[in-house]
C-alpha positions as a Python dict, from the first residue, in 0.01 Angstrom:
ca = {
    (1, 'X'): (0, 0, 0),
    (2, 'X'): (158, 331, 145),
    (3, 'X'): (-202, 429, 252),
    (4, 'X'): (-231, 110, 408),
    (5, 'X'): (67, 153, 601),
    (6, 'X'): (-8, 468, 718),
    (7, 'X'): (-386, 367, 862),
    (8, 'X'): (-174, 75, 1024),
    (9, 'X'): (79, 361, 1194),
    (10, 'X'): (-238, 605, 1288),
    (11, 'X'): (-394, 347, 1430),
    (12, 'X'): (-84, 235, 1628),
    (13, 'X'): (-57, 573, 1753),
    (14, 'X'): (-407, 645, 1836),
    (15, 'X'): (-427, 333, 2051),
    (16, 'X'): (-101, 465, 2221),
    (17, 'X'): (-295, 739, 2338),
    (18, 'X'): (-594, 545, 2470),
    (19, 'X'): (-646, 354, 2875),
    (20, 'X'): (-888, 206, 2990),
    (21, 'X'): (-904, 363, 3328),
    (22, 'X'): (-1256, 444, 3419),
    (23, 'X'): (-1334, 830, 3399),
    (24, 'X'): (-1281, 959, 3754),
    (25, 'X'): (-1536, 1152, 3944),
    (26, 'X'): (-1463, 1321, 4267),
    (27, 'X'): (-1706, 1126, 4518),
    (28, 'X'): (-1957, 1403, 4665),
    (29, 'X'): (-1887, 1414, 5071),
    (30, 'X'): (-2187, 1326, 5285),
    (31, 'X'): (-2138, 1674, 5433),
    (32, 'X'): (-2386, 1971, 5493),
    (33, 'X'): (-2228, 2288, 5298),
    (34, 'X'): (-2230, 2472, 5656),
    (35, 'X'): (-2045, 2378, 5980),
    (36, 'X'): (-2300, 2367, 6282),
    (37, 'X'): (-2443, 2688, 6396),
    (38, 'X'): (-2360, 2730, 6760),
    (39, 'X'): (-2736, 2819, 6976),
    (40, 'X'): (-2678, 3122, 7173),
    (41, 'X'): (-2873, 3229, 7466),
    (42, 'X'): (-2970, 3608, 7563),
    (43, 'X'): (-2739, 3616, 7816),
    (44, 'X'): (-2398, 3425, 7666),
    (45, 'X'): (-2064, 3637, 7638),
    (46, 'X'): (-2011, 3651, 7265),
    (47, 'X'): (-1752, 3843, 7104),
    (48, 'X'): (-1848, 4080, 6851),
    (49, 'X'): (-1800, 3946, 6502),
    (50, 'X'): (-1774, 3566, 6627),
    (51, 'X'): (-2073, 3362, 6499),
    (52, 'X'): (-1895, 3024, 6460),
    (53, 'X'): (-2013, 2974, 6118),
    (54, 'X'): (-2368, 3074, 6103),
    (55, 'X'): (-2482, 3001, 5749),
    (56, 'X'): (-2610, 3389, 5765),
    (57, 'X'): (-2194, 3475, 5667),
    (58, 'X'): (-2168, 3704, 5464),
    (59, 'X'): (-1903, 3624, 5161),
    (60, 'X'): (-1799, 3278, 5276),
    (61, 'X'): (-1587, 3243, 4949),
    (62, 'X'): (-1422, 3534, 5033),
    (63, 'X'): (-1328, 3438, 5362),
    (64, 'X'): (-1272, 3099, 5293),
    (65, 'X'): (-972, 3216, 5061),
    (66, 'X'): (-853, 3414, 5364),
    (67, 'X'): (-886, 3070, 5572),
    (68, 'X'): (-665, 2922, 5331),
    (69, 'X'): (-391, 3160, 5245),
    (70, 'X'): (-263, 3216, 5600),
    (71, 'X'): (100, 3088, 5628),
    (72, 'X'): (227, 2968, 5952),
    (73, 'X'): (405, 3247, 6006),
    (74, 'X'): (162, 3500, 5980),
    (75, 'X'): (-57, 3301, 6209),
    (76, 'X'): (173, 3245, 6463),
    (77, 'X'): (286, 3581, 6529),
    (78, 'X'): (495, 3563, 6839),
    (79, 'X'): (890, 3582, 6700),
    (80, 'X'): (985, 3350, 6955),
    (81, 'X'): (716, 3008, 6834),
    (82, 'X'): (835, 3110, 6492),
    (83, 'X'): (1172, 3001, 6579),
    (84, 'X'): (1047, 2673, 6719),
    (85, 'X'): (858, 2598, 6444),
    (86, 'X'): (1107, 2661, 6214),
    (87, 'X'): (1385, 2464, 6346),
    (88, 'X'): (1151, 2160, 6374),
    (89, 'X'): (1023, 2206, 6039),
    (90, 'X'): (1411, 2104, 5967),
    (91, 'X'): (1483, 1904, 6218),
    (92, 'X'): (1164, 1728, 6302),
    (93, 'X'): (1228, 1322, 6291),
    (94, 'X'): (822, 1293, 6123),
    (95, 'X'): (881, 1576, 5892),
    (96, 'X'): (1222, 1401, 5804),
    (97, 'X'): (1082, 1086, 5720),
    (98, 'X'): (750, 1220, 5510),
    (99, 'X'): (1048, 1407, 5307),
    (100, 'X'): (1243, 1108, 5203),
    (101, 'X'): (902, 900, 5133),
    (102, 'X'): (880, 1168, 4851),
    (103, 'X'): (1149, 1073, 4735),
    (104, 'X'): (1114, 682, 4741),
    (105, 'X'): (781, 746, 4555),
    (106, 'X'): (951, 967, 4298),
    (107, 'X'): (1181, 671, 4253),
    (108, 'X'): (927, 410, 4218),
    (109, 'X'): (769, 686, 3984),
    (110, 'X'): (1067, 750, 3722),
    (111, 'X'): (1136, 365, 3760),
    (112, 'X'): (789, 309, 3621),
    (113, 'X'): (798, 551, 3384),
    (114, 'X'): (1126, 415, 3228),
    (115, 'X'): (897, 141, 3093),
    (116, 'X'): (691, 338, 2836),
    (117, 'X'): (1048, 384, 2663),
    (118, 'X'): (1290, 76, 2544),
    (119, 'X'): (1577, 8, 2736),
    (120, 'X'): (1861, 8, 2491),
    (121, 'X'): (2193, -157, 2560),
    (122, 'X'): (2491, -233, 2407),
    (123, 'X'): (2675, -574, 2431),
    (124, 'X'): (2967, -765, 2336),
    (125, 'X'): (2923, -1143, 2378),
    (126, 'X'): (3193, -1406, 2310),
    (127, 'X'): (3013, -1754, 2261),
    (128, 'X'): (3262, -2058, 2258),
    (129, 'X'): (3142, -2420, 2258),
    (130, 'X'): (3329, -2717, 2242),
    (131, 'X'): (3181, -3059, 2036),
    (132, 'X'): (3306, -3441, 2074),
    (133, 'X'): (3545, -3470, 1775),
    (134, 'X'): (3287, -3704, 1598),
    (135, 'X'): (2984, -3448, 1601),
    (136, 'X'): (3255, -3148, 1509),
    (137, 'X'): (3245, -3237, 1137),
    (138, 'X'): (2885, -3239, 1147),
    (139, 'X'): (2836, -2896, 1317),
    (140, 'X'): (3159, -2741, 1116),
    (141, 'X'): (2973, -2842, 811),
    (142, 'X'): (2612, -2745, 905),
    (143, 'X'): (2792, -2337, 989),
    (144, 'X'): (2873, -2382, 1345),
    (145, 'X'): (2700, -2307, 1654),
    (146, 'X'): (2723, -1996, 1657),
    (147, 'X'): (2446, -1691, 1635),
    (148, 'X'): (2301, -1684, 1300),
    (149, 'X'): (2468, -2026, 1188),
    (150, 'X'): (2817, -1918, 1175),
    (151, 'X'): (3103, -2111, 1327),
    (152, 'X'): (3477, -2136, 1325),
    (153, 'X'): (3597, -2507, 1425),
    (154, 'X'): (3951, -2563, 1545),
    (155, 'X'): (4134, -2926, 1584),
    (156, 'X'): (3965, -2980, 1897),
    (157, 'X'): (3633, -2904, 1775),
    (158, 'X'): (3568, -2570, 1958),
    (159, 'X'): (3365, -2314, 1799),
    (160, 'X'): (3433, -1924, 1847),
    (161, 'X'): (3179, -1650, 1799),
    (162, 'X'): (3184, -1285, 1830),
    (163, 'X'): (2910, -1063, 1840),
    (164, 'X'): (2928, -640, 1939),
    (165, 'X'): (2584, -430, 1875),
    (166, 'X'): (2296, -250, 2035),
    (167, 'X'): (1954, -327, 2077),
    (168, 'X'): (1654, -329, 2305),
    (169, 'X'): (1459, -656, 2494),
    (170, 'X'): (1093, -731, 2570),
    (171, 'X'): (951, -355, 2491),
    (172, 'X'): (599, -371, 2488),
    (173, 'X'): (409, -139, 2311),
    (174, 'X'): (149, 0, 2495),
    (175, 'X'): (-151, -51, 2258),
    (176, 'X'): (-388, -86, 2570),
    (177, 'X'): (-262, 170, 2802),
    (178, 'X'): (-112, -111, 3068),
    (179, 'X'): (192, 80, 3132),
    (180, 'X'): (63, 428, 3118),
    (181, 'X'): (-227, 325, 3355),
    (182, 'X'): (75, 193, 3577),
    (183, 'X'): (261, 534, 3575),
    (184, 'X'): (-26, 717, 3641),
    (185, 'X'): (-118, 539, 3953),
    (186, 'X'): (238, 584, 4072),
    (187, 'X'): (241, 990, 3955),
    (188, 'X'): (-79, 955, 4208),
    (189, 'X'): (40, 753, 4428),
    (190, 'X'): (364, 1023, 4418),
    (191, 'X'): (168, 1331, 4429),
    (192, 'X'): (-4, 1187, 4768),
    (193, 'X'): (326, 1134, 4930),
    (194, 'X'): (375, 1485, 4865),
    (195, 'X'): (40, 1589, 5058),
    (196, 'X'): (121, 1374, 5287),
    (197, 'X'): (435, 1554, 5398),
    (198, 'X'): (224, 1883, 5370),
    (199, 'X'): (-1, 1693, 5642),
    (200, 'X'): (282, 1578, 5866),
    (201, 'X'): (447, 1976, 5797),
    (202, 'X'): (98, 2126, 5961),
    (203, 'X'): (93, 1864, 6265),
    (204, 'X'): (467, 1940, 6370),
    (205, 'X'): (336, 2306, 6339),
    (206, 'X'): (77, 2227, 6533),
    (207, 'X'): (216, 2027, 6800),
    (208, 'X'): (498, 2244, 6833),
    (209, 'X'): (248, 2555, 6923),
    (210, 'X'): (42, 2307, 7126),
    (211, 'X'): (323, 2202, 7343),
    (212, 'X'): (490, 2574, 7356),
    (213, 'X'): (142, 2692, 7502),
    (214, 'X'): (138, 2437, 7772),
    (215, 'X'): (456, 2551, 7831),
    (216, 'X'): (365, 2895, 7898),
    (217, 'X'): (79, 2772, 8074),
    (218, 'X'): (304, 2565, 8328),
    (219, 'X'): (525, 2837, 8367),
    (220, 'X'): (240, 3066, 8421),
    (221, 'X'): (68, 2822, 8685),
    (222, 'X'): (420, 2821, 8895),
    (223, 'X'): (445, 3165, 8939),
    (224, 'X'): (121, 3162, 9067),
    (225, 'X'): (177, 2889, 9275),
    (226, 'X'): (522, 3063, 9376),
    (227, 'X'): (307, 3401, 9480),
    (228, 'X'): (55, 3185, 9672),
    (229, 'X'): (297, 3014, 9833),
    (230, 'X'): (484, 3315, 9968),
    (231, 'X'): (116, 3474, 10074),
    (232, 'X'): (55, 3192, 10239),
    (233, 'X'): (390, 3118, 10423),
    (234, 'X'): (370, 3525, 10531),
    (235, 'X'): (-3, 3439, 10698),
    (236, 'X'): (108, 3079, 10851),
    (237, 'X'): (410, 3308, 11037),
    (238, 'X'): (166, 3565, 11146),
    (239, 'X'): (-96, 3286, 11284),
    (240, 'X'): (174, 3122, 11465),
    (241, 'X'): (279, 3444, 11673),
    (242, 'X'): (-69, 3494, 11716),
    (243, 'X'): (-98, 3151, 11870),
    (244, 'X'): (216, 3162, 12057),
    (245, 'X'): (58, 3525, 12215),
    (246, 'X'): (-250, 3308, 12275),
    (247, 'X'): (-460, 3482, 12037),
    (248, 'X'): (-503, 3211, 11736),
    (249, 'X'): (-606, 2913, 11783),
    (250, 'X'): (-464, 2582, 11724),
    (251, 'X'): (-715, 2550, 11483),
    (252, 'X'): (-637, 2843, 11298),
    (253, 'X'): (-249, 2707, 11317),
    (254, 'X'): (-277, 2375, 11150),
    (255, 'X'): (-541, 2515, 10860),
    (256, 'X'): (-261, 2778, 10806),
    (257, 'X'): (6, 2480, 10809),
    (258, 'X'): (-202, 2263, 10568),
    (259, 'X'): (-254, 2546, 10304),
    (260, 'X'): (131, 2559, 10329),
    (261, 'X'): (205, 2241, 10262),
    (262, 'X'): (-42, 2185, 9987),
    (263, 'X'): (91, 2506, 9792),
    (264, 'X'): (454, 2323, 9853),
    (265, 'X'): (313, 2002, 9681),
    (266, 'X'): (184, 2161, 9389),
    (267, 'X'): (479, 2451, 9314),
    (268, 'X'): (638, 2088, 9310),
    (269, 'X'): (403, 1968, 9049),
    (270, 'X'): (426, 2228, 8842),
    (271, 'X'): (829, 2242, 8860),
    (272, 'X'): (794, 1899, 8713),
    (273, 'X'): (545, 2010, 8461),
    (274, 'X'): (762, 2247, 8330),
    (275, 'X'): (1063, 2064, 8302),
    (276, 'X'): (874, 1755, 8143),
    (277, 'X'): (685, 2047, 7895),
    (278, 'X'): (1078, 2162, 7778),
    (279, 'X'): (1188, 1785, 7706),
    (280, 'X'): (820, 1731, 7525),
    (281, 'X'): (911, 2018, 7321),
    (282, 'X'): (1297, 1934, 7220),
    (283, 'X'): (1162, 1567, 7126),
    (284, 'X'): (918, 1784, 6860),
    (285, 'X'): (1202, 1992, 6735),
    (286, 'X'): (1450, 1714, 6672),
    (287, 'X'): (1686, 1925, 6794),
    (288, 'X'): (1831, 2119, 7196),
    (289, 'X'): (1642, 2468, 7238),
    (290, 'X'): (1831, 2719, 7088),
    (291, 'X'): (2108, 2877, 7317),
    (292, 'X'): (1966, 3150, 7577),
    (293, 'X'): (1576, 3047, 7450),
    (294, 'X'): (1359, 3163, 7719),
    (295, 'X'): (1016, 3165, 7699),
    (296, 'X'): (840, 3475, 7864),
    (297, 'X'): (564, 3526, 7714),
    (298, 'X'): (273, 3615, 7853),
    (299, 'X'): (-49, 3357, 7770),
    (300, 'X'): (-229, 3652, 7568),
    (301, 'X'): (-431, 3571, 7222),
    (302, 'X'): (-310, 3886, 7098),
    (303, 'X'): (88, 3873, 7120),
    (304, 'X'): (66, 3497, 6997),
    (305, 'X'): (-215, 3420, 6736),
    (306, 'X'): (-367, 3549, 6474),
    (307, 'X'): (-764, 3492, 6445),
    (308, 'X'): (-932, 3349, 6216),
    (309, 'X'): (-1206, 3458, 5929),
    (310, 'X'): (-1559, 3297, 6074),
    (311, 'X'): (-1828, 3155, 5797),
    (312, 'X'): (-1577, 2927, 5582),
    (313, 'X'): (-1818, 2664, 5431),
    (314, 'X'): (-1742, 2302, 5412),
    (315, 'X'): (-1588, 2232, 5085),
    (316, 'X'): (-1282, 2399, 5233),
    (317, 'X'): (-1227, 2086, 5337),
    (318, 'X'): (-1134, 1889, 4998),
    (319, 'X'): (-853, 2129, 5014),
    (320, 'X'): (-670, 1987, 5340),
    (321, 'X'): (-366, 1782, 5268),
    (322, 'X'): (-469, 1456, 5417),
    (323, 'X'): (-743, 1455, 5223),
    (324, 'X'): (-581, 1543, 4896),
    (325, 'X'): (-343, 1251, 4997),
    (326, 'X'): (-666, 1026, 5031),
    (327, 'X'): (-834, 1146, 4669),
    (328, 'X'): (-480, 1074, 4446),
    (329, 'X'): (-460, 757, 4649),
    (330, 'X'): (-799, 703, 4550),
    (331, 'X'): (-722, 801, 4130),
    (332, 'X'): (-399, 560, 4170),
    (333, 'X'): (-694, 276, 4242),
    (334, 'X'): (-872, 418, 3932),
    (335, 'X'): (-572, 402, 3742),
    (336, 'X'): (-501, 42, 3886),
    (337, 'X'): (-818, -95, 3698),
    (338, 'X'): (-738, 72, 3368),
    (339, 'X'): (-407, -150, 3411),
    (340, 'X'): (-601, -450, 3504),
    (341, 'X'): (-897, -416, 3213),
    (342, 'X'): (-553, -422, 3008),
    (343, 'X'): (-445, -763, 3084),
    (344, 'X'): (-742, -887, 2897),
    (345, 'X'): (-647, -708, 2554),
    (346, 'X'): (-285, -867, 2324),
    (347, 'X'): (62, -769, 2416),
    (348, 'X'): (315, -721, 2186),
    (349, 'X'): (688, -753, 2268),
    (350, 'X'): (974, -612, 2022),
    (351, 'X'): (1293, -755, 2091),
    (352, 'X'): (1614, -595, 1810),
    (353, 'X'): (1959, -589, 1832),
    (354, 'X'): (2152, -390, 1540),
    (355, 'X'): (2556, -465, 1495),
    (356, 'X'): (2844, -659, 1417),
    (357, 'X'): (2942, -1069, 1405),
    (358, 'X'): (3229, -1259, 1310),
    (359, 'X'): (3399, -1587, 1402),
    (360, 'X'): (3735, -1416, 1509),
    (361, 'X'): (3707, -1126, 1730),
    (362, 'X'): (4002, -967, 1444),
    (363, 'X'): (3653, -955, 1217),
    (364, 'X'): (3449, -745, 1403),
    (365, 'X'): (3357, -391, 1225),
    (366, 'X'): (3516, -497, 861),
    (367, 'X'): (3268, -505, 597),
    (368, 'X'): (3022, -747, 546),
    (369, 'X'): (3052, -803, 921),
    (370, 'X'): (2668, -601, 937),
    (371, 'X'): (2406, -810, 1152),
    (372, 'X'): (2076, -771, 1301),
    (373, 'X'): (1799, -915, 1479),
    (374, 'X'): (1418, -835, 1475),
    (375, 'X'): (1184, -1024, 1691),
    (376, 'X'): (819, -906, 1703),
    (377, 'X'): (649, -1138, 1993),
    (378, 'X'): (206, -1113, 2001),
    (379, 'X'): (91, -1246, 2322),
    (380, 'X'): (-316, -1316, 2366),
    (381, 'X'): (-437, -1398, 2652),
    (382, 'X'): (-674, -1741, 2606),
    (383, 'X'): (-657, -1953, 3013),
    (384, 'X'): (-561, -1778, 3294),
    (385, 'X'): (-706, -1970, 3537),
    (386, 'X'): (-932, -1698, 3639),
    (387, 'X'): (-570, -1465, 3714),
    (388, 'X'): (-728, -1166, 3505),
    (389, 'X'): (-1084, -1158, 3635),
    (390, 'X'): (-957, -1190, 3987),
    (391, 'X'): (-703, -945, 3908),
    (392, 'X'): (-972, -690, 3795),
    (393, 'X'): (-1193, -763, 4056),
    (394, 'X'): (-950, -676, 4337),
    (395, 'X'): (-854, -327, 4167),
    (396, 'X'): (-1243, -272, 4177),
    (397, 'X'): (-1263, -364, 4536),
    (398, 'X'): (-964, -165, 4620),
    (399, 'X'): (-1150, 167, 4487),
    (400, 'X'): (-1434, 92, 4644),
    (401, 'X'): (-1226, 30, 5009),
    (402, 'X'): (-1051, 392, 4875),
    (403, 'X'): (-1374, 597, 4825),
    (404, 'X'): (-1464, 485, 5197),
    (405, 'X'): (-1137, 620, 5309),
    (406, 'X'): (-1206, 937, 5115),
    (407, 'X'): (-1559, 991, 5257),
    (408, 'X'): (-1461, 885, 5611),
    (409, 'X'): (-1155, 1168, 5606),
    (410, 'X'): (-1396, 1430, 5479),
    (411, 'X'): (-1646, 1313, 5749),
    (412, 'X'): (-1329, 1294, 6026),
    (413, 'X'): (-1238, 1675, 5900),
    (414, 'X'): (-1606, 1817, 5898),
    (415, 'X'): (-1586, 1686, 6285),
    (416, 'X'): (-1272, 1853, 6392),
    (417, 'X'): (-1392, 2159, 6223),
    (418, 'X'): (-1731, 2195, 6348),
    (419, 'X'): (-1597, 2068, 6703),
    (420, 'X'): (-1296, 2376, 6671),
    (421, 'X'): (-1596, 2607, 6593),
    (422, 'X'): (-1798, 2540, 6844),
    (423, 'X'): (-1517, 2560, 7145),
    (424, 'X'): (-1422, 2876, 6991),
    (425, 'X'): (-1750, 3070, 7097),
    (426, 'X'): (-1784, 2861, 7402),
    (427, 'X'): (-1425, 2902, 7523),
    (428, 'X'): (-1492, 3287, 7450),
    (429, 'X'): (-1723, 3322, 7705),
    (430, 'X'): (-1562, 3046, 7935),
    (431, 'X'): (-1294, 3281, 7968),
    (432, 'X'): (-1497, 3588, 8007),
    (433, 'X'): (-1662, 3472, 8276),
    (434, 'X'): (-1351, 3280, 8475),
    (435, 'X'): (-1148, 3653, 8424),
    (436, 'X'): (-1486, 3813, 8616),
    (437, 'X'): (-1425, 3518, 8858),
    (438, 'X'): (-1075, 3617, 8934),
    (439, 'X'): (-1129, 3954, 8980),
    (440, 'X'): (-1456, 3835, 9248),
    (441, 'X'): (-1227, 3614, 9435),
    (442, 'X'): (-926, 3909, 9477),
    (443, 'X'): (-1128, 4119, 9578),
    (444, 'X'): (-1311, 3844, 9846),
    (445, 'X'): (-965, 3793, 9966),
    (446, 'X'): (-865, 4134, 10008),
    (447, 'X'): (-1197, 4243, 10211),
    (448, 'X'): (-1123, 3896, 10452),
    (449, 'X'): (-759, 3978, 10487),
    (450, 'X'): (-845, 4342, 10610),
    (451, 'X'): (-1174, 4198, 10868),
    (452, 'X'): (-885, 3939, 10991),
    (453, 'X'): (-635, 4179, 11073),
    (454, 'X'): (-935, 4408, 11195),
    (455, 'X'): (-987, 4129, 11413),
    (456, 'X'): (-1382, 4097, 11255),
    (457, 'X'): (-1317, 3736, 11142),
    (458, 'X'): (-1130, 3467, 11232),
    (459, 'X'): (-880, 3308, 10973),
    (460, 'X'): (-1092, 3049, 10833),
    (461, 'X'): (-1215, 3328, 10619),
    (462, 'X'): (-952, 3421, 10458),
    (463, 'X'): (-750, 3085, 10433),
    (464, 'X'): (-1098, 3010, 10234),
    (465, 'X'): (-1096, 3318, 10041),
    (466, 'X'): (-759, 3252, 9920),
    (467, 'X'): (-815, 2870, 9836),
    (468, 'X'): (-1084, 3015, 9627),
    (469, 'X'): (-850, 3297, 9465),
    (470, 'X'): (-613, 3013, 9397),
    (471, 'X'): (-862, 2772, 9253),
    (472, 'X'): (-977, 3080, 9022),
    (473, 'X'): (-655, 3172, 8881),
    (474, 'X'): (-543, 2808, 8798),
    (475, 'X'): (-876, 2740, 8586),
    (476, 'X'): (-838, 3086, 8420),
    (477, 'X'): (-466, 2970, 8266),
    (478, 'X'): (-651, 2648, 8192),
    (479, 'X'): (-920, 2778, 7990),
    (480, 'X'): (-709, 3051, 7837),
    (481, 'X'): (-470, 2754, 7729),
    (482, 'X'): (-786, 2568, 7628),
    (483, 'X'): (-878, 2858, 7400),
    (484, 'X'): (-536, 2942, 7251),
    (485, 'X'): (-497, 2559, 7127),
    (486, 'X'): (-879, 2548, 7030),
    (487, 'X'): (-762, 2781, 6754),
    (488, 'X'): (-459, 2609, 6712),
    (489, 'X'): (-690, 2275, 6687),
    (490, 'X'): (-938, 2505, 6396),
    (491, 'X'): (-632, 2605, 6186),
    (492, 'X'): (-489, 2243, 6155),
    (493, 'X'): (-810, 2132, 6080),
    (494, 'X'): (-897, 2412, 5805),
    (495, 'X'): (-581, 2270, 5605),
    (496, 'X'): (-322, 2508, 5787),
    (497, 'X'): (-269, 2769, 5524),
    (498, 'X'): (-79, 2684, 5228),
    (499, 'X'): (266, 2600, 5329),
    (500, 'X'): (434, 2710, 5064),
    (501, 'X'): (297, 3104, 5139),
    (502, 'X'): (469, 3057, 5474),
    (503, 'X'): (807, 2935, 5375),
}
């Protein structure tokens, strides 16, 4: 008999540990195991060192763990951004709200969890019941009412009862893994909240460097504009004592006037710009600039970012938060079946209650006053109306919908990262080539300045030398803006470091 017993109790216990979740495997992305290799001509500007993730990379691993071991901070080296980002890492209304849907989902977690455990209470019930005087006899002889048959009648046939004790309701032992498969898709569904905010945490980062570049850039394109302007103002007063000695030409008057006014529309523009880039920017921080912030910084790679290790293969990807996020969503579904397959299988439901009864409340806790309840409930599912198989049949369908979502954010990730790559080589050389361009045009203007105030040319030369100077200039910022949050784009999209190395 006592080896009986004990089979029963291993057996118990060994189904205790058993689910019937399906055994997860990570779904393989549809990716190639190299980003796209960028085709370079003879003649393009490369930098040295910058292949844009040739497979031909030497120690990809090696500079794949670079990839994903550089914090924010050491990324984003200027002292000033690191202020920014740090104050909307606290103050940021998104970052806010992905921190207190952690802790909703740790709630829901614990609150599930509770469930593999009884919930003991303790109670003290007073039962009282009053009879029609000709049925109080009856029930006075019969023992009462009252819990376990016991009853004290009075004149007016009411009955008294008294019962103080402890005990537990409905716990159902999880013999099929139900309620484990339940916590575990919560502890997943938890631990991709958490990702989650790690995914918000690297957009704020990013968008707060995005918008502090186009900033810089603004600012950059009004002094520009302010310089032009002033060039241009000190040529429109020499034409016009030219023209009122009867040397220029009306012509040469109202082409001076018209370059005047159109540098006064856009140092206009680009006041707004810049004042519209400061409120963009304390929207992102959740918070006013901090007192005396000024931002003069030049728009220089160097004193800003931090570059980036080239040949970092593809399955860098599965490390990015928001795809993390996607895979424990996708385990919770697995999890979610296990619980479903469950429903098929017997429940069992203990319900005890250990204390103390009496008919006078005096009685309570004197001996003989011991009582207890034990109520072992088996529960088999026979008609359902179809309830279980539909049941299981959605959790299936609710992988399947999650995988999808899985693949597609690998696919979404390979994208940005192969599109980041490629603008980083191209960009390169953009800017190369747009820095020669400025440096052509000055020099153009220069030369037709000194042939108009030779009196070679007339002023159509230079106003058309300077347009082009102008013209120059603004797409240089551009592309060097272009460039800055290309890289910007690349480390977002390569899973932005590990944030807890940059905290």
């Amino acid at each position: 008999m006592k080896n009986q017993t004990l089979l029963g109790a291993c057996l118990i216990l060994y189904l205790a540990g058993c689910t019937l979740e399906p055994h997860y495997q990570r779904p393989q992305p549809a990716v190639t195991p190299q980003w796209p290799a960028m085709p370079q001509s003879s003649s393009a500007a490369t930098p040295a060192g910058d292949s844009a993730g040739s497979p031909a990379q030497a120690a990809p691993d090696a500079a794949a763990r670079s990839a994903a071991q550089i914090g924010w901070r050491e990324f984003f080296t200027d002292p000033k951004l690191q202020t920014l980002i740090e104050q909307a890492l606290h103050y940021n209304y998104d970052a806010q709200i992905a921190t207190l849907n952690i802790a909703a989902a740790r709630a829901q977690y614990q609150i599930q969890r509770a469930q593999l455990f009884p919930e003991i209470s303790a109670t003290a019930t007073e039962t009282v019941e009053k009879f029609p005087s000709a049925v109080a006899p009856l029930a006075s002889g019969a023992g009462g009412t009252g819990v376990g048959g016991v009853g004290a009648a009075s004149g007016s046939g009411v009955f008294r009862f008294f019962d103080v004790g402890i005990g537990f309701t409905s716990y159902e032992l999880d013999l099929f893994g139900r309620i484990r498969s339940l916590n575990h898709a919560k502890l997943q569904q938890y631990l991709g909240f958490v990702e989650t905010r790690r995914s918000t945490q690297i957009s704020v980062i990013a968008e707060v460097a995005n918008a502090y570049l186009t900033w810089l850039a603004d600012q950059k394109l009004l002094r520009i504009t302010e310089d032009t302007l002033s060039s241009q103002q000190q040529s429109l007063d020499l034409i016009r004592l030219s023209f009122e000695g009867g040397v220029a030409t009306a012509l040469d008057l109202h082409q001076a006037e018209i370059t005047v006014a159109t540098a006064q529309a856009n140092l206009a523009q680009y006041r707004r710009q810049v004042a519209q880039d400061q409120n963009a920017l304390v929207v992102l921080l959740g918070a006013p600039l901090p007192g005396g912030f000024v931002a003069d910084v030049e728009l220089d790679e160097e004193s800003l970012l931090t570059d980036l290790p080239a040949g970092v293969p593809s399955e860098v990807l599965v490390q990015r938060p928001d795809i993390l996020a996607a895979e424990h969503n996708l385990i919770a579904a697995n999890a979610n079946i296990g619980a479903a397959r469950a429903a098929f299988f017997p429940s069992i439901l203990l319900t005890g209650s250990y204390g103390t009864a009496s008919t006078q409340l005096s009685g309570l806790f004197k001996q003989g006053s011991t009582a207890w309840t034990f109520s072992p409930q088996i529960s088999l599912p026979i008609f359902a109306g179809g309830a279980n198989v539909a049941s299981l049949d959605l959790a299936k369908v609710q992988k399947n919908i999650l995988v999808v979502e899985y693949e597609q954010a690998i696919q979404s990730g390979f994208r940005e990262v192969a599109d980041a790559l490629a603008g980083r080589t191209t960009l390169d050389s953009q800017v190369a080539a747009d820095t020669a361009l400025v440096k052509a045009s000055s020099e153009s203007f220069r030369l037709s300045n000194m042939r108009f105030t030779g009196g070679v040319d007339n002023y159509l030369g230079v106003l058309d030398s300077q347009r082009l100077l102008y013209t120059a200039q603004q797409s240089l910022v551009s592309v060097k803006l272009a460039r800055l949050q290309n890289l910007v784009t690349l480390y977002k999209a390569l899973g932005g470091g590990w944030f807890e190395h940059s905290s």
